[in-house]
């Protein structure tokens, strides 16, 4: 299972987001949303979230710097179950963190889906820097 692609949607008047159909099939039912990097949110299928949390639990309690990130990630995580139309309510604290107002981008990034305010995504995803970003990955990780 892998999430790919970009989908643009709008938050409705009840603070609901609709999972794009291509992601909805993979998610199934229960999933989790929490904070991500660069002011985006991360949406995980239940089993992927559990695997990720298991890895986080292996971080030693005395690693104060890392534990702060783990606490934030876990404390702000919310279990969600989209309705029959794939809609779920986006919690206010997560909506505020991601600076989401109306327009939203779902971006498939492998094992999770990132949720971005459209304006933030468009600023972050600058195609003019794509060559250097891909070169860094190739050089650093030998791919």
C-alpha positions as a printed NumPy array, in Angstrom:
array([[  0.   ,   0.   ,   0.   ],
       [  1.341,   3.371,  -0.991],
       [ -0.222,   6.818,  -1.136],
       [  0.728,   8.924,  -4.141],
       [ -0.422,  12.084,  -5.859],
       [ -1.947,  15.421,  -5.   ],
       [ -5.637,  16.193,  -4.511],
       [ -7.176,  19.607,  -3.862],
       [-10.381,  19.853,  -1.857],
       [-12.227,  22.392,   0.27 ],
       [-13.094,  22.363,   3.948],
       [-16.868,  22.625,   4.279],
       [-18.822,  24.907,   6.637],
       [-18.827,  22.17 ,   9.329],
       [-14.998,  21.828,   9.266],
       [-15.246,  18.554,   7.395],
       [-12.768,  17.286,   4.853],
       [-13.574,  14.652,   2.273],
       [-10.875,  12.059,   1.671],
       [-10.189,  11.773,  -2.048],
       [-11.567,   8.506,  -3.459],
       [ -8.132,   7.102,  -4.372],
       [ -7.005,   7.453,  -0.734],
       [-10.328,   6.348,   0.759],
       [-10.   ,   2.883,  -0.788],
       [ -6.604,   2.376,   0.869],
       [ -7.531,   3.882,   4.244],
       [-10.582,   1.677,   4.698],
       [-12.154,   2.849,   7.96 ],
       [-10.359,   3.948,  11.076],
       [ -7.366,   6.246,  10.658],
       [ -5.339,   8.798,  12.599],
       [ -4.445,  12.422,  11.957],
       [ -1.756,  14.377,  13.793],
       [  0.843,  17.08 ,  13.302],
       [  3.55 ,  16.766,  10.672],
       [  6.564,  18.806,   9.645],
       [  6.39 ,  22.229,   8.005],
       [  2.93 ,  22.966,   9.42 ],
       [  1.198,  20.144,   7.603],
       [ -0.827,  17.316,   9.104],
       [ -0.199,  13.599,   8.677],
       [ -2.963,  11.09 ,   8.099],
       [ -2.18 ,   7.424,   8.731],
       [ -4.05 ,   4.218,   8.103],
       [ -4.602,   2.573,  11.528],
       [ -1.987,  -0.179,  11.144],
       [  0.647,   2.234,   9.815],
       [  0.001,   4.575,  12.734],
       [  0.411,   1.719,  15.202],
       [  3.722,   0.713,  13.558],
       [  4.949,   4.318,  13.7  ],
       [  3.94 ,   4.69 ,  17.353],
       [  5.76 ,   1.451,  18.19 ],
       [  8.957,   2.954,  16.779],
       [  8.402,   6.173,  18.722],
       [  7.992,   4.199,  21.945],
       [ 11.507,   2.824,  21.485],
       [ 13.   ,   6.312,  21.936],
       [ 14.579,   6.411,  25.412],
       [ 12.733,   8.504,  28.006],
       [ 15.973,  10.348,  28.861],
       [ 16.299,  11.663,  25.279],
       [ 14.587,  14.904,  26.266],
       [ 14.846,  16.603,  22.872],
       [ 13.29 ,  13.67 ,  21.003],
       [ 10.667,  12.987,  23.676],
       [  9.292,  16.507,  23.211],
       [  8.512,  15.684,  19.585],
       [  6.993,  12.329,  20.554],
       [  4.767,  13.994,  23.161],
       [  3.558,  16.602,  20.694],
       [  2.942,  14.025,  17.965],
       [  0.986,  11.744,  20.29 ],
       [ -0.895,  14.365,  22.318],
       [ -2.269,  16.024,  19.2  ],
       [ -3.151,  12.754,  17.42 ],
       [ -6.83 ,  12.164,  16.806],
       [ -8.566,   8.936,  15.875],
       [-11.015,   9.505,  13.034],
       [-13.416,   7.358,  11.09 ],
       [-14.631,   8.912,   7.853],
       [-18.352,   8.616,   7.117],
       [-19.762,   6.787,   4.078],
       [-18.855,   9.754,   1.878],
       [-15.282,   9.864,   3.181],
       [-15.832,  12.976,   5.31 ],
       [-14.318,  13.622,   8.713],
       [-14.226,  16.606,  11.025],
       [-10.849,  18.288,  11.215],
       [-10.17 ,  19.16 ,  14.879],
       [ -9.732,  22.897,  15.478],
       [ -6.275,  22.598,  17.048],
       [ -4.975,  20.691,  14.008],
       [ -6.75 ,  23.038,  11.606],
       [ -5.072,  25.994,  13.33 ],
       [ -1.64 ,  24.313,  13.394],
       [ -1.787,  23.686,   9.641],
       [ -3.151,  27.193,   8.932],
       [ -6.093,  25.665,   7.096],
       [ -8.857,  28.045,   6.182],
       [-10.782,  26.708,   3.193],
       [ -8.615,  25.22 ,   0.439],
       [ -6.739,  22.033,   1.284],
       [ -4.204,  19.795,  -0.454],
       [ -3.927,  16.079,   0.27 ],
       [ -0.482,  14.847,  -0.763],
       [  0.328,  11.145,  -0.835],
       [  3.823,  10.593,   0.564],
       [  4.171,   6.82 ,   0.691],
       [  2.899,   5.321,   3.924],
       [  0.976,   8.422,   4.971],
       [ -0.935,  11.349,   3.536],
       [ -0.015,  14.934,   4.274],
       [ -2.756,  17.527,   4.631],
       [ -1.756,  21.101,   3.796],
       [ -3.356,  24.515,   3.607],
       [ -3.3  ,  25.131,  -0.136],
       [ -1.392,  28.408,   0.247],
       [  1.283,  26.736,   2.392],
       [  1.605,  23.813,  -0.036],
       [  2.014,  26.118,  -3.001],
       [  4.753,  28.069,  -1.181],
       [  6.524,  24.912,   0.   ],
       [  6.234,  22.964,  -3.24 ],
       [  8.321,  25.233,  -5.42 ],
       [  9.039,  23.465,  -8.707],
       [ 12.04 ,  25.722,  -9.361],
       [ 13.934,  23.937,  -6.557],
       [ 12.98 ,  20.417,  -7.603],
       [ 16.272,  19.55 ,  -9.32 ],
       [ 18.386,  20.456,  -6.293],
       [ 15.994,  18.654,  -3.901],
       [ 16.166,  15.451,  -5.942],
       [ 19.959,  15.756,  -6.27 ],
       [ 20.309,  16.03 ,  -2.486],
       [ 18.238,  12.846,  -1.995],
       [ 20.299,  10.995,  -4.6  ],
       [ 23.579,  12.116,  -3.097],
       [ 22.655,  11.629,   0.557],
       [ 20.821,   8.311,   0.209],
       [ 22.462,   6.925,  -2.946],
       [ 19.219,   6.455,  -4.893]])
